[in-house]
Amino acid sequence: MMNADINSWEEVILIYNSALKSIETKVSILNDEFQHVHSYNPIEHVKCRIKTSNSIVKKLKKNGYEATIQNMVEHVNDIAGVRIICSFASDLYAIAEMLANQSDIEIIHIKDYIKNPKPSGYRSYHMLVRVPIYLSDKIVYAKVEIQIRTVAMDFWASLEHKINYKFEGNVPDRVRGELIECAFMSSELDKMMMALNEEVNSIAANAEEE
């Protein structure tokens, strides 16, 4: 049974909260496995959220859709959102690959804003997935938007969001230019920190061999 079987706002909340729990549990297990195999936790923290009904209705109207439950489920891809914050970009791609290999996660599409940043400087790895939710009398499928970022990417994105909100999207050119420069700086910081981490790991490995 597919998404059309969701027919009330209460059921929307139930289904998408269940989808978030499913993804959050998978991420936790992968993090534990990584710790067991590599003695290292790649994930700093995980944030989950359900989009508010007002935000969903606003998005539907913006895209020319009537505010119905069916349209919410069919045309709004980010009702349920998971943000995974990693230490390094290499961790980010490893987590994305491990999630993609889960047999009950269907990848709908991927947007890599790290290899191809937005003009604003925004960087993040986005996965839109569909997961099954097993209820007592049926199976329904829910879409979840997964954003995977480094700490530096998340800090920049949080600041940009606050600035855009303050200026209601009409950010002055000078401020926008400085944001783009900060995005470049955060990218360079990510590269430097990852290189430093690799050097430390190499030194530690050589010390163990001696």
Coordinates of C-alpha atoms in Angstrom, one line a residue:
M1 CA 0.0 0.0 0.0
M2 CA 1.4 3.4 -0.9
N3 CA 1.2 6.9 0.3
A4 CA -2.3 7.5 -0.9
D5 CA -3.5 5.5 2.1
I6 CA -2.5 8.3 4.4
N7 CA -5.7 10.3 4.8
S8 CA -5.5 12.5 7.9
W9 CA -3.1 15.0 9.4
E10 CA -2.9 12.7 12.5
E11 CA -1.8 9.8 10.3
V12 CA 0.7 12.1 8.5
I13 CA 2.3 12.8 11.9
L14 CA 2.3 9.1 12.9
I15 CA 3.7 7.9 9.6
Y16 CA 6.5 10.5 9.3
N17 CA 7.5 10.3 12.9
S18 CA 7.8 6.5 12.4
A19 CA 9.9 7.1 9.3
L20 CA 12.2 9.4 11.3
K21 CA 12.6 6.8 14.0
S22 CA 13.4 4.2 11.3
I23 CA 16.2 6.3 9.8
E24 CA 17.5 7.5 13.2
T25 CA 17.8 3.8 14.4
K26 CA 19.6 2.8 11.2
V27 CA 22.1 5.7 11.6
S28 CA 22.7 4.8 15.2
I29 CA 23.4 1.2 14.4
L30 CA 25.8 2.2 11.6
N31 CA 27.6 4.5 14.0
D32 CA 27.9 1.7 16.6
E33 CA 29.3 -0.6 13.9
F34 CA 31.8 2.0 12.8
Q35 CA 32.9 2.3 16.4
H36 CA 33.2 -1.5 16.7
V37 CA 35.2 -1.9 13.5
H38 CA 37.3 1.2 13.3
S39 CA 37.2 2.4 17.0
Y40 CA 35.9 5.7 15.7
N41 CA 32.5 7.4 15.6
P42 CA 32.0 9.4 12.3
I43 CA 28.7 11.0 13.4
E44 CA 28.8 14.1 15.7
H45 CA 25.0 14.2 16.1
V46 CA 21.7 13.7 14.4
K47 CA 18.7 16.1 14.1
C48 CA 15.2 15.1 13.2
R49 CA 12.2 17.2 12.5
I50 CA 8.7 17.2 11.0
K51 CA 7.7 20.1 8.9
T52 CA 4.9 22.2 10.4
S53 CA 1.5 22.1 8.8
N54 CA 1.8 25.9 8.1
S55 CA 5.1 25.4 6.3
I56 CA 3.7 22.5 4.2
V57 CA 0.6 24.5 3.2
K58 CA 2.7 27.4 2.2
K59 CA 5.0 25.2 0.1
L60 CA 2.0 23.6 -1.6
K61 CA 0.4 27.0 -2.4
K62 CA 3.7 28.3 -3.7
N63 CA 3.9 25.4 -6.1
G64 CA 0.3 25.7 -7.2
Y65 CA -1.2 22.8 -5.3
E66 CA -4.4 22.7 -3.2
A67 CA -3.7 22.1 0.5
T68 CA -4.9 18.4 0.8
I69 CA -3.4 15.5 2.6
Q70 CA -2.8 13.6 -0.7
N71 CA -1.0 16.6 -2.2
M72 CA 1.1 16.9 1.0
V73 CA 2.2 13.3 0.7
E74 CA 2.8 13.3 -3.0
H75 CA 4.3 16.7 -3.6
V76 CA 6.1 17.7 -0.5
N77 CA 9.4 15.7 -0.2
D78 CA 10.7 17.2 3.1
I79 CA 7.8 16.6 5.5
A80 CA 10.2 14.4 7.4
G81 CA 13.8 15.6 7.6
V82 CA 17.0 14.1 9.1
R83 CA 20.2 16.0 9.4
I84 CA 23.4 14.0 10.0
I85 CA 26.4 16.0 11.1
C86 CA 29.8 14.4 10.6
S87 CA 33.3 15.4 11.5
F88 CA 34.8 15.1 8.0
A89 CA 33.7 15.0 4.4
S90 CA 35.1 11.5 4.0
D91 CA 32.8 10.3 6.8
L92 CA 29.9 12.0 5.1
Y93 CA 30.3 9.9 1.9
A94 CA 30.8 6.7 3.9
I95 CA 27.6 7.2 5.8
A96 CA 25.7 8.0 2.6
E97 CA 27.0 4.8 1.0
M98 CA 26.1 2.7 4.0
L99 CA 22.5 4.1 4.0
A100 CA 22.2 3.6 0.3
N101 CA 23.1 -0.1 0.8
Q102 CA 20.2 -0.7 3.2
S103 CA 17.8 -3.1 1.5
D104 CA 14.7 -1.4 2.7
I105 CA 15.8 2.1 1.8
E106 CA 14.7 3.2 -1.7
I107 CA 16.8 6.1 -3.1
I108 CA 14.6 8.5 -5.0
H109 CA 17.3 11.0 -5.9
I110 CA 20.5 12.4 -4.7
K111 CA 21.8 16.0 -4.8
D112 CA 25.5 16.5 -4.1
Y113 CA 25.9 20.1 -3.1
I114 CA 29.5 19.4 -1.9
K115 CA 30.9 18.6 -5.3
N116 CA 28.5 21.1 -6.9
P117 CA 27.8 23.9 -4.3
K118 CA 24.9 26.2 -4.8
P119 CA 25.8 29.8 -6.1
S120 CA 25.2 31.0 -2.5
G121 CA 28.0 28.7 -1.3
Y122 CA 25.7 26.2 0.3
R123 CA 27.3 22.7 0.7
S124 CA 25.5 19.6 1.8
Y125 CA 24.7 16.1 0.6
H126 CA 21.0 15.4 0.1
M127 CA 19.3 12.1 -0.2
L128 CA 15.6 11.7 -0.8
V129 CA 14.6 8.2 0.3
R130 CA 11.5 6.2 0.8
V131 CA 11.1 3.8 3.7
P132 CA 8.4 1.3 4.6
I133 CA 6.4 1.7 7.8
Y134 CA 4.8 -1.5 9.1
L135 CA 1.5 -0.8 10.8
S136 CA -0.9 -3.4 12.3
D137 CA -3.0 -3.8 9.1
K138 CA -0.9 -2.4 6.3
I139 CA 2.4 -1.1 5.0
V140 CA 2.7 2.5 3.9
Y141 CA 5.8 4.3 2.5
A142 CA 7.1 7.6 3.6
K143 CA 9.6 9.9 2.0
V144 CA 12.5 11.3 4.2
E145 CA 14.9 14.0 3.2
I146 CA 18.4 13.2 4.6
Q147 CA 21.0 16.0 4.7
I148 CA 24.5 14.9 5.6
R149 CA 27.0 17.7 6.4
T150 CA 30.2 18.4 8.2
V151 CA 30.2 20.6 11.3
A152 CA 31.6 23.5 9.3
M153 CA 28.9 23.1 6.6
D154 CA 26.2 23.0 9.2
F155 CA 27.5 26.1 11.0
W156 CA 27.6 28.0 7.7
A157 CA 24.1 26.8 6.7
S158 CA 22.6 27.8 10.0
L159 CA 24.1 31.3 9.8
E160 CA 22.8 31.7 6.2
H161 CA 19.3 30.6 7.2
K162 CA 19.2 33.2 10.0
I163 CA 20.5 36.0 7.7
N164 CA 18.0 35.1 5.0
Y165 CA 15.2 35.0 7.6
K166 CA 16.2 38.4 9.0
F167 CA 16.2 40.0 5.5
E168 CA 13.2 38.0 4.3
G169 CA 15.3 36.6 1.5
N170 CA 16.4 40.0 0.2
V171 CA 20.0 39.9 1.6
P172 CA 22.2 42.9 0.7
D173 CA 24.8 42.2 -2.0
R174 CA 27.7 43.0 0.4
V175 CA 26.4 40.5 3.0
R176 CA 25.7 37.9 0.4
G177 CA 29.3 38.3 -0.9
E178 CA 30.7 37.9 2.6
L179 CA 28.6 34.7 3.1
I180 CA 30.0 33.3 -0.1
E181 CA 33.5 34.1 1.1
C182 CA 32.7 32.4 4.4
A183 CA 31.5 29.3 2.5
F184 CA 34.9 29.1 0.7
M185 CA 36.7 29.5 4.1
S186 CA 34.6 26.7 5.7
S187 CA 35.4 24.5 2.7
E188 CA 39.1 25.1 3.1
L189 CA 38.8 24.5 6.9
D190 CA 37.1 21.1 6.2
K191 CA 40.0 20.1 3.9
M192 CA 42.7 21.2 6.4
M193 CA 41.0 19.4 9.3
M194 CA 40.6 16.2 7.2
A195 CA 44.3 16.4 6.2
L196 CA 45.3 16.9 9.8
N197 CA 43.2 13.9 10.9
E198 CA 44.7 11.7 8.3
E199 CA 48.2 12.8 9.4
V200 CA 47.4 12.0 13.0
N201 CA 46.0 8.6 12.1
S202 CA 49.2 7.9 10.0
I203 CA 51.4 8.9 12.9
A204 CA 49.4 6.7 15.4
A205 CA 49.5 3.7 13.0
N206 CA 53.3 4.0 12.5
A207 CA 53.8 4.2 16.3
E208 CA 51.8 1.0 16.8
E209 CA 54.0 -0.8 14.3
E210 CA 57.3 0.2 16.0

